[in-house]
Coordinates of C-alpha atoms and ligand atoms in Angstrom, one line a residue:
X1 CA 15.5 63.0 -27.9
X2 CA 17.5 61.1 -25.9
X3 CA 15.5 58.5 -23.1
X4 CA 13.2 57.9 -25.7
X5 CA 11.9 54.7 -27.1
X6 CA 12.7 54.1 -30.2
X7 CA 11.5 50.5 -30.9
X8 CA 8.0 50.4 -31.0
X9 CA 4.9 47.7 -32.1
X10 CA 3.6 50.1 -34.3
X11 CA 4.9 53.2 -36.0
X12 CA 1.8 55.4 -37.5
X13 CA 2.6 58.3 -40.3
X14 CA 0.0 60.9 -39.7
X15 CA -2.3 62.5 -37.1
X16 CA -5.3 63.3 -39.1
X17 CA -8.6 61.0 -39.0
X18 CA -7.2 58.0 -41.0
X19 CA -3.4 58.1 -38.7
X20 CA -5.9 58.8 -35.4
X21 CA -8.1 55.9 -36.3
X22 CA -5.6 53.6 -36.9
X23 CA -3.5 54.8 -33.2
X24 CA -6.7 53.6 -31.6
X25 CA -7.6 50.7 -33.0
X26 CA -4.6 49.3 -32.6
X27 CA -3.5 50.7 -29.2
X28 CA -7.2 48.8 -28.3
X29 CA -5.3 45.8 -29.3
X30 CA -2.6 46.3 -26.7
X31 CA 0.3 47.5 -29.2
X32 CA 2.9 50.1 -28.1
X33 CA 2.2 52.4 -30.8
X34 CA 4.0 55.9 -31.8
X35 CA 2.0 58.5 -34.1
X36 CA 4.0 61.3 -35.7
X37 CA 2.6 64.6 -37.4
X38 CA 4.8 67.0 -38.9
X39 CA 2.5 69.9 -37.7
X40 CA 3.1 71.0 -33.8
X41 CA -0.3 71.9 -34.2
X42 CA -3.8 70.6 -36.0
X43 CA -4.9 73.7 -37.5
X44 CA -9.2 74.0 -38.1
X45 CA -10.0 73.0 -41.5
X46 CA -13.3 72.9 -43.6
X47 CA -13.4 69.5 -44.3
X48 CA -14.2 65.9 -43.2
X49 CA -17.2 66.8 -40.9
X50 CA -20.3 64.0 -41.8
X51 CA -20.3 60.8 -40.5
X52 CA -21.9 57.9 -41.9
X53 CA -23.4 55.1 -40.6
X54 CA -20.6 52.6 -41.2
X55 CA -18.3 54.7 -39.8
X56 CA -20.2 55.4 -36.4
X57 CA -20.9 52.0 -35.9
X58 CA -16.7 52.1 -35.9
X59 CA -16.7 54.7 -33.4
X60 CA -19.8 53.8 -31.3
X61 CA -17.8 50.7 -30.2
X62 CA -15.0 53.0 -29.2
X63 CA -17.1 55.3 -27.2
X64 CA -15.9 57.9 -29.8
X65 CA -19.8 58.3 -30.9
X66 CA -21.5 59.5 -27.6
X67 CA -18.4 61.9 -27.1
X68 CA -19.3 63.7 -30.7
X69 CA -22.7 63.8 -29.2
X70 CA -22.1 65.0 -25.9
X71 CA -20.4 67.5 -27.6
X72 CA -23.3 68.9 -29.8
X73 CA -23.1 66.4 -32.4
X74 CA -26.0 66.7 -35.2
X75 CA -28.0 63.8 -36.0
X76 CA -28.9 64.6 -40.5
X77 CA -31.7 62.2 -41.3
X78 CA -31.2 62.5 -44.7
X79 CA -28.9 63.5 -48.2
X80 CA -31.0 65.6 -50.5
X81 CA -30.7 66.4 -53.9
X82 CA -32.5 69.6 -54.6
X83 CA -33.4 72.2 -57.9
X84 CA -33.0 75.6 -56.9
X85 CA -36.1 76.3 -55.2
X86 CA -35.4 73.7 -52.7
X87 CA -37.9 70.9 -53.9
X88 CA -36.7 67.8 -53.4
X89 CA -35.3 65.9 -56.5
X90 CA -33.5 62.9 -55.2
X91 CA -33.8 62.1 -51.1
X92 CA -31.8 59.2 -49.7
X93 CA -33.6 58.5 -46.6
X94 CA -31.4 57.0 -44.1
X95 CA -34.3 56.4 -42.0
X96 CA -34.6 52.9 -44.0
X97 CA -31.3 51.9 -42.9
X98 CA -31.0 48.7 -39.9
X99 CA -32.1 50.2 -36.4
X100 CA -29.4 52.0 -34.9
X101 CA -27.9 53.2 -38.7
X102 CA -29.9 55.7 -38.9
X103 CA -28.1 58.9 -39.6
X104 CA -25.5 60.4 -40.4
X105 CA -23.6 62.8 -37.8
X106 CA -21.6 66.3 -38.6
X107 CA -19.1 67.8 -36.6
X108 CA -16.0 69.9 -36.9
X109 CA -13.3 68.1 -38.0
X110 CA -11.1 69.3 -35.2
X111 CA -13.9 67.9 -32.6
X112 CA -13.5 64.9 -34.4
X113 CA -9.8 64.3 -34.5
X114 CA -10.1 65.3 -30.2
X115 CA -12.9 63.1 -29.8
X116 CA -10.3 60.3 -31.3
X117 CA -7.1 61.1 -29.9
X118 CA -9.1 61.4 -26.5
X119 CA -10.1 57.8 -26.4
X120 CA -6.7 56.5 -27.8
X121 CA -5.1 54.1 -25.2
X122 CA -2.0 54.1 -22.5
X123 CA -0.2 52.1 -25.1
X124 CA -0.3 55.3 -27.7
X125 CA 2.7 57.7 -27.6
X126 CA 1.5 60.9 -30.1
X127 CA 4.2 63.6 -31.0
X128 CA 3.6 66.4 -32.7
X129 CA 6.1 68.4 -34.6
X130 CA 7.9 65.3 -35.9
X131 CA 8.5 64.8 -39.7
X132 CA 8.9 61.3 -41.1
X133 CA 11.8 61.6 -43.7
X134 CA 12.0 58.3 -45.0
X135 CA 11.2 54.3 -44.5
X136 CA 13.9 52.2 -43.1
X137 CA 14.3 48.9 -44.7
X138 CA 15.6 45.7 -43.7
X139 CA 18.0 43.5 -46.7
X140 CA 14.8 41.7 -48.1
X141 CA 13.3 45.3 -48.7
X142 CA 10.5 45.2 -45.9
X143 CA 9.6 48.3 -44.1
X144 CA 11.0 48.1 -41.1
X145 CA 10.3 51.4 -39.4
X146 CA 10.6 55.7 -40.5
X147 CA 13.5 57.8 -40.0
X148 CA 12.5 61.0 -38.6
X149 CA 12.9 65.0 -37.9
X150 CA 11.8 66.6 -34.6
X151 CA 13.3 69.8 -33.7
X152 CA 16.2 69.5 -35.6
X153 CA 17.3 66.7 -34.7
X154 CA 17.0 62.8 -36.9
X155 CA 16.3 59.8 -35.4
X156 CA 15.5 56.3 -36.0
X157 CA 11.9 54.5 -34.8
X158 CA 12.0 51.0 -35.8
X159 CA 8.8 48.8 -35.7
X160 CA 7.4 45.1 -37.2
X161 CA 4.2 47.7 -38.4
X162 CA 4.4 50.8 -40.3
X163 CA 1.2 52.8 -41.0
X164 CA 1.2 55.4 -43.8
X165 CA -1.4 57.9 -43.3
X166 CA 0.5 61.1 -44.3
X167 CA -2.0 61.8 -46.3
X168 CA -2.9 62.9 -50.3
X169 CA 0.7 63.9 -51.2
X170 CA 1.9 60.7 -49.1
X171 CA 6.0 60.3 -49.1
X172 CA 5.8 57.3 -48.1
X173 CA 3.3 55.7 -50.6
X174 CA 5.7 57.5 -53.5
X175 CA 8.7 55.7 -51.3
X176 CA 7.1 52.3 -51.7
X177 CA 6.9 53.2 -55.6
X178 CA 3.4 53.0 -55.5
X179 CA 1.8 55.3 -58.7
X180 CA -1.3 56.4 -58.0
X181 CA -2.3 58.7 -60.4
X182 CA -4.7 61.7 -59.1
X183 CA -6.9 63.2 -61.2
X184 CA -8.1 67.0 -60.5
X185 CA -11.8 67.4 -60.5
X186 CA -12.2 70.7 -62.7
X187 CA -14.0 73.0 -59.7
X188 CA -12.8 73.6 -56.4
X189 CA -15.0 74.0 -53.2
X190 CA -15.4 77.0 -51.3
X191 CA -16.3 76.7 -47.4
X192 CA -18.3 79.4 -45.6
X193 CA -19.0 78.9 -41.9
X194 CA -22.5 80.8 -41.3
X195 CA -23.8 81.9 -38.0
X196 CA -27.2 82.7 -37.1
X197 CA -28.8 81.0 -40.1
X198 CA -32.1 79.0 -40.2
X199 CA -30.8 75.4 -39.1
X200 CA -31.5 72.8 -42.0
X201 CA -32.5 69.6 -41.0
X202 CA -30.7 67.7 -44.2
X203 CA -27.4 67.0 -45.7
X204 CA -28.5 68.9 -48.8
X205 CA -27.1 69.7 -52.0
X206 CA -28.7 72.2 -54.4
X207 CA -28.3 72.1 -57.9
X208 CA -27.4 75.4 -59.4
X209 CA -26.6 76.6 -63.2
X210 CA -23.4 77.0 -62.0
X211 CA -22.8 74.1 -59.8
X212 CA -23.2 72.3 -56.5
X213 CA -24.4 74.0 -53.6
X214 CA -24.2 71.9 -50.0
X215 CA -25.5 73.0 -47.0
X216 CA -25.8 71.2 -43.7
X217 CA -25.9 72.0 -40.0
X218 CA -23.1 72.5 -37.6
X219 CA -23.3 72.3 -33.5
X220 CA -23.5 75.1 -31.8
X221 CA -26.2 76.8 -34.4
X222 CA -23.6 76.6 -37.2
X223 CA -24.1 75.7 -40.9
X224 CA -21.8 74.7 -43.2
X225 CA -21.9 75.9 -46.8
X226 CA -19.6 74.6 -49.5
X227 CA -20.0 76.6 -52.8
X228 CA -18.6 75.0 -56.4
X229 CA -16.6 77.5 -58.4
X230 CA -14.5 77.7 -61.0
X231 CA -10.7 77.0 -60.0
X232 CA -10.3 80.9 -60.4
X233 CA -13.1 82.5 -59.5
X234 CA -12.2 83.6 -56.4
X235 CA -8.5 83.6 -56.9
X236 CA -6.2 87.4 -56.2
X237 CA -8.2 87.9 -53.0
X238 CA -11.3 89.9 -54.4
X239 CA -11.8 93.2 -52.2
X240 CA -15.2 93.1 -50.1
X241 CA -17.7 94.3 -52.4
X242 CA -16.5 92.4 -55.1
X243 CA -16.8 89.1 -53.0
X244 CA -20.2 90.7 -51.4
X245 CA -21.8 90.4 -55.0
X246 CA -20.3 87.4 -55.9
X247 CA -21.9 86.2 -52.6
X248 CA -25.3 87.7 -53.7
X249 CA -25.1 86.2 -57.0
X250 CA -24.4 82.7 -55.2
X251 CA -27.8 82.9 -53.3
X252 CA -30.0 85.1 -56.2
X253 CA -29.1 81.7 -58.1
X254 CA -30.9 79.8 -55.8
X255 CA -33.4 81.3 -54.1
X256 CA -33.8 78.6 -51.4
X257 CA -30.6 79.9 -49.9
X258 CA -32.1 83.5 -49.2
X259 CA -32.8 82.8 -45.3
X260 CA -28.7 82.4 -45.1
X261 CA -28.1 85.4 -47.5
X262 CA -27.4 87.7 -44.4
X263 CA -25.2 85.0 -42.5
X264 CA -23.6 84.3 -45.7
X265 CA -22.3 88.1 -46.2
X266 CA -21.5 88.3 -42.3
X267 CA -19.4 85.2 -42.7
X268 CA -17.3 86.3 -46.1
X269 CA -13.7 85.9 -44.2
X270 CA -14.1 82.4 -43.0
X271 CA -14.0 81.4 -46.5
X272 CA -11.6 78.5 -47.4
X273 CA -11.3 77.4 -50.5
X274 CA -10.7 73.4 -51.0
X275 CA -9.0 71.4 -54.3
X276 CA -10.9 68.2 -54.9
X277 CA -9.3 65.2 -56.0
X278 CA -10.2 61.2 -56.6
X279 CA -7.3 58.9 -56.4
X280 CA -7.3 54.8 -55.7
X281 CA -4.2 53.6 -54.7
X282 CA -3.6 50.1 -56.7
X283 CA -2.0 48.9 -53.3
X284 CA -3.1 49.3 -49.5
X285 CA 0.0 47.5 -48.5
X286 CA 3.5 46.1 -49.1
X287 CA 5.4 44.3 -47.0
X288 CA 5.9 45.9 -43.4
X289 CA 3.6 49.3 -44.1
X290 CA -0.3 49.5 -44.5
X291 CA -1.6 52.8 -46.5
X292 CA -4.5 54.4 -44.7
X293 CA -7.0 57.2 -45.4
X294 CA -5.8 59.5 -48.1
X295 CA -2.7 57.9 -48.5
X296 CA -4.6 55.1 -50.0
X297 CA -7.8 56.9 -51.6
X298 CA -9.2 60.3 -52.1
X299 CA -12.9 60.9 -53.5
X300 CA -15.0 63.8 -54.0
X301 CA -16.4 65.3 -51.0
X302 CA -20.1 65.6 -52.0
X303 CA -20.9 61.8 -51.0
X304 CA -19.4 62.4 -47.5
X305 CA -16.9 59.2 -47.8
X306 CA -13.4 60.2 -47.3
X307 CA -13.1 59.9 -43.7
X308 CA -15.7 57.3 -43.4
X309 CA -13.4 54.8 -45.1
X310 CA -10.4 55.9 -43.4
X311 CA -11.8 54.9 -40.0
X312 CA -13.5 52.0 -41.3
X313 CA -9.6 50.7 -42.8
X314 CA -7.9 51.5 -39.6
X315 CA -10.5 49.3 -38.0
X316 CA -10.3 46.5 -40.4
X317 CA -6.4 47.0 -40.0
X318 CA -6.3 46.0 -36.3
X319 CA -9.2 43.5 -37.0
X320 CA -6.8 41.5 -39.2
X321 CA -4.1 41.9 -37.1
X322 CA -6.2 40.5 -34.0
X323 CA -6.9 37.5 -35.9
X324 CA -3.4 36.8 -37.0
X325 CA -2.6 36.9 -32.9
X326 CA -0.8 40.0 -32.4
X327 CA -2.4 41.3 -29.4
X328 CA -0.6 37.9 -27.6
X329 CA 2.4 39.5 -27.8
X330 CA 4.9 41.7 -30.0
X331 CA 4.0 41.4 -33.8
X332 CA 6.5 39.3 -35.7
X333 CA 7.1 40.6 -39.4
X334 CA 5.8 37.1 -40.8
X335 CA 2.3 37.8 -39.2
X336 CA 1.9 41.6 -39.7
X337 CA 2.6 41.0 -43.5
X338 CA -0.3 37.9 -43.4
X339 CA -2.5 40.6 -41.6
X340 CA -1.7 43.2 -44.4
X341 CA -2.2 40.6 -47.2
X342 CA -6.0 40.1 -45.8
X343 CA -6.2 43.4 -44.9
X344 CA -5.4 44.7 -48.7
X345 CA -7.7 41.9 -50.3
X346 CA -10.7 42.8 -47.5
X347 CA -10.4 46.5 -48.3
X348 CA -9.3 47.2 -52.1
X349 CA -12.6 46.0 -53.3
X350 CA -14.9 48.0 -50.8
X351 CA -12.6 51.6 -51.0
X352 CA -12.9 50.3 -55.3
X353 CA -16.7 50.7 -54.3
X354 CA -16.9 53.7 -52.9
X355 CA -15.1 55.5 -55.3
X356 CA -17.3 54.6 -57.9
X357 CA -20.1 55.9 -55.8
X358 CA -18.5 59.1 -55.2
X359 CA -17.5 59.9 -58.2
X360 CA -21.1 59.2 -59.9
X361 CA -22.6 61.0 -56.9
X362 CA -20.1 64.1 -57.8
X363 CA -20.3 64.0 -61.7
X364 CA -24.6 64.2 -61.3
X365 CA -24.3 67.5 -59.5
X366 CA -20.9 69.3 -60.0
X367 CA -20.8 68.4 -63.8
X368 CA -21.1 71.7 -65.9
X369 CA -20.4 70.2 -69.7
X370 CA -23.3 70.5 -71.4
X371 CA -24.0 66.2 -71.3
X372 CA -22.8 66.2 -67.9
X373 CA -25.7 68.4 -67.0
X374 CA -28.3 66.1 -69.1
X375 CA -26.6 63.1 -67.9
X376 CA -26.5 64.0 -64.5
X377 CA -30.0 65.9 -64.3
X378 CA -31.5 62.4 -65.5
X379 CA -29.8 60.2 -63.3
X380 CA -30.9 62.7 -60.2
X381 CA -34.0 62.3 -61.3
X382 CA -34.7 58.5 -62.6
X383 CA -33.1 57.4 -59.3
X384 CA -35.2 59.7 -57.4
X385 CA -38.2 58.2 -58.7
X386 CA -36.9 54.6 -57.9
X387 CA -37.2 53.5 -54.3
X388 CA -35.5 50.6 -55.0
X389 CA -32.6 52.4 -56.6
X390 CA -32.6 55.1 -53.8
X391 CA -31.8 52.6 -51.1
X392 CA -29.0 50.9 -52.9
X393 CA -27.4 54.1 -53.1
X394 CA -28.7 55.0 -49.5
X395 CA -26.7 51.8 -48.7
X396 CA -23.6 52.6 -50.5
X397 CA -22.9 56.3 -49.0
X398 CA -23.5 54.7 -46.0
X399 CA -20.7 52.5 -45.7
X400 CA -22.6 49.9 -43.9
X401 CA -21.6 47.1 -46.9
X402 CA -21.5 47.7 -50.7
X403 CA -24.4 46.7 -53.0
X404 CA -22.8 47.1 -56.2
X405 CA -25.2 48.7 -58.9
X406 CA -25.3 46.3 -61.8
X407 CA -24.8 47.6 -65.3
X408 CA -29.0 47.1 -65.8
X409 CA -29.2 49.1 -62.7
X410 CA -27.3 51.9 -64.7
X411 CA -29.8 51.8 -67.4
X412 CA -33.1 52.6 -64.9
X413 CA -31.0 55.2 -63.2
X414 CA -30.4 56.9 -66.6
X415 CA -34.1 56.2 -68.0
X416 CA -33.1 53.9 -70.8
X417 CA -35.1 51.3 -69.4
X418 CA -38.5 51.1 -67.3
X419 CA -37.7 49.2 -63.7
X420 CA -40.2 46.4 -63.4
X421 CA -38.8 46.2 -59.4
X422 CA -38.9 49.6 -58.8
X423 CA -40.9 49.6 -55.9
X424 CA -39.2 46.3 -54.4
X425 CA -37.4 47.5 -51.9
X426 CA -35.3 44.9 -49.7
X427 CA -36.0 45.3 -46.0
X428 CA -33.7 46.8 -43.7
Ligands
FAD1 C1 -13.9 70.0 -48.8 C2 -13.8 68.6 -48.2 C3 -14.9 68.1 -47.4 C4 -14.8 66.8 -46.9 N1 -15.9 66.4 -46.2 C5 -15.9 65.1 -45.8 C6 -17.0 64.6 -45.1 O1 -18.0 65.3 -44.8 N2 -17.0 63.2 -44.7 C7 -15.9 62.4 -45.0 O2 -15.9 61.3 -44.7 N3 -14.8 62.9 -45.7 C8 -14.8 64.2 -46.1 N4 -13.7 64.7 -46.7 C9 -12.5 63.9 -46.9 C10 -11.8 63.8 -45.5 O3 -11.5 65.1 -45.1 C11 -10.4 63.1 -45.7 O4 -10.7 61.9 -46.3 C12 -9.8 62.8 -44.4 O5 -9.6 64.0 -43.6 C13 -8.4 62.2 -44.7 O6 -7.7 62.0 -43.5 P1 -6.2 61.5 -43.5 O7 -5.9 61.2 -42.1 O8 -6.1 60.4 -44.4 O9 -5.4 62.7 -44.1 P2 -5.1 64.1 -43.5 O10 -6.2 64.7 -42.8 O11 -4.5 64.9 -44.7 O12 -4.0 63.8 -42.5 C14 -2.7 63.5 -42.8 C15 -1.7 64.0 -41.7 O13 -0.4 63.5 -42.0 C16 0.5 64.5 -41.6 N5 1.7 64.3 -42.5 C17 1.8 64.4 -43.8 N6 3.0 64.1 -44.2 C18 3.7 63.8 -43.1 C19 5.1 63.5 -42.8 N7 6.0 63.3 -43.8 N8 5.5 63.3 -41.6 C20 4.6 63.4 -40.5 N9 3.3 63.8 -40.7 C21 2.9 64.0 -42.0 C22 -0.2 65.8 -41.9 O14 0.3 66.9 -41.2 C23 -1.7 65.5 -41.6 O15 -2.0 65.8 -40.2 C24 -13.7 66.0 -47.2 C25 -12.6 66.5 -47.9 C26 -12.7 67.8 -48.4 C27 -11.5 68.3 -49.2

């Protein structure tokens, strides 16, 4: 380890999309930045693959976007909600979003965290393999850097900017004393990768008597499909006919998934299954360290929003910073906690948002409780009737600003009340 740095503008905690995001935003600002991830290695994983609108506008700026499109990139015009047959129940059209908003892209999540690190500046050092131990703090109790493992061997990085984005099970958020309490949704998700299947032009999810099913396409003539099951169901490593009938009873249960019955038994082994979670960490900052991504916030997957808000907090992150005058020179303590004070009050309220969204977007399709179902089947369908409602909630997965739903709003949504301005729908 010797020869190298160890003092540093920025020290970043993570090298997924949130800990990625946040190296490039602020090596764009000039910082001399390190990023540590305790894997040598990003290994694929099934998650964190659609883009929304407010994100890409994050990562059109940093030419991020037109690599993910060079790179097969697929455009989804729209997030469905559909019964079994495939009929459309609730469609949020992001075709009525501003000019240039207009969709939402999907992409491996491995693609994406390249396309990231690829446009990451000369100012960014990344090294993999590293473990962050612990924070270093100065006598007030500021964060004043990590303490680290790599290869053995512990060393010190010290740095006016931590940024935790280590992720769900974050160290350093429970080293700051921060309890965030996660709460287990009761299903897991299980990920197939299908080949050779008919390529569907939405982000759609189908409603099943046995839970959500979400399908969307993949480059390279890929489609993802996430199936709900119980936290069991596939648990001991079923043998292969077993799984093959659970897979036919999957697609006999919705018969507008019988064109990817055949892909779907062809692509048994690249199951994964996925625990889903919603958190909301009461703090995005204390003094010297800033919590990104899932560090700060997790949320169900079915409204697409987890990695959207990480990028769009890194960015904010440096935008604060950049106002508070960093980039002319290196950060002094006293400004990078101003920067994280705005950057806590900016974001709490927005990530409070999206949460909300999430989980109401989750509970109206994965909820298998006998009200959940009613509750959820109404909502699906009151708001899919409402094209005033649908592009509130068009705008609120999209990241591109919240527009709370008020409490009157709830009502029409759930039928207890006509909607007199149903059809008033504000313009783009
Ligand atoms: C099934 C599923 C589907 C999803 N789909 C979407 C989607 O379509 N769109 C969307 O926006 N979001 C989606 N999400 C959410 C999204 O994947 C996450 O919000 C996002 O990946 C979080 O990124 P992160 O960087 O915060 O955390 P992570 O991806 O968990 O990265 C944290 C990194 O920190 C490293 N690390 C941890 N501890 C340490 C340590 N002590 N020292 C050094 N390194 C450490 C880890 O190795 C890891 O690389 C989905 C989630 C799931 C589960």
């Amino acid at each position: 380890m010797s020869g190298r740095s160890t003092r540093y503008d920025a020290v970043v905690c993570g090298a997924g999309a949130g800990g990625l995001a946040s190296a490039h935003a602020l090596g764009a600002l000039g910082l001399r930045v390190l990023v540590v991830d305790k894997q040598p290695r990003m290994r694929p994983v099934a998650k964190g693959e659609v883009l929304q609108p407010g994100a890409l506008r994050v990562l059109r700026r940093w030419g991020t976007e037109r690599l993910l499109e060079q790179r097969g990139g697929v455009r989804l015009g729209r997030l469905v909600v559909r019964d079994p047959a495939g009929a459309p129940l609730m469609a949020l059209d992001y075709g009525r979003l501003p000019e240039g908003d207009r969709w939402l892209l999907s992409h491996d999540h491995l693609a994406i965290l390249d396309a990231l690190a690829e446009g990451i500046g000369p100012t960014v050092e990344v090294r993999r393999g590293a473990l962050v131990e612990e924070t270093l703090r100065d006598g007030s109790g500021r964060v004043g850097g990590v303490a680290i493992t790599e290869g053995g061997r512990r060393y010190e990085v010290r740095a006016p900017l931590t940024v935790a984005a280590d992720g769900i099970s974050s160290r350093l958020r429970r080293a700051a004393g921060i309890d965030a309490r996660r709460v287990d949704y009761p299903h897991r998700l299980v990920s197939f990768d299908l080949t050779g299947a008919p390529r569907p032009d939405d982000f759609s999810a189908y409603l099943s008597p046995r839970g959500l099913r979400l399908v969307y396409a993949l480059p390279g003539d890929r489609v993802r499909l996430y199936v709900q099951t119980a936290p069991d169901e596939l648990r001991g490593g079923r043998d292969r006919s077993a799984l093959a009938a659970w897979a036919e009873g999957v697609v006999a249960e919705v018969p507008a998934l019988e064109p990817l019955s055949g892909p779907l038994l062809a692509g048994l082994d690249s199951r994964q299954m996925l625990p889903v979670s919603r958190f909301l960490s009461p703090r995005l900052a204390v003094p010297g360290m800033a919590f990104v991504g899932e560090a700060a916030y997790a949320v169900h997957p079915m409204a697409a929003q987890g990695m959207n808000t990480a990028i769009t907090c890194a960015a904010s992150l440096a935008d604060h910073l950049g106002r508070f005058g960093v980039a002319d020179g290196a950060p002094s303590p006293a400004t990078v906690d101003a920067a994280l004070r705005a950057y806590q009050a900016e974001r709490r309220p927005i990530l409070a948002q999206a949460a909300t969204t999430s989980d109401n977007a989750a509970r109206m399709v994965t909820d298998l409780t006998w009200r959940g179902r009613v509750v959820g089947r109404r909502a699906v369908r009151f708001t899919g009737r409402n094209p005033r409602l649908l592009h509130t909630v068009t705008y609120n997965m999209s990241g591109l600003g919240p527009r709370p739903m008020t409490f009157l709003d709830r009502l029409h949504q759930l039928g207890v009340l006509p909607d007199p301005r149903a059809h008033r729908v504000p313009q783009p």
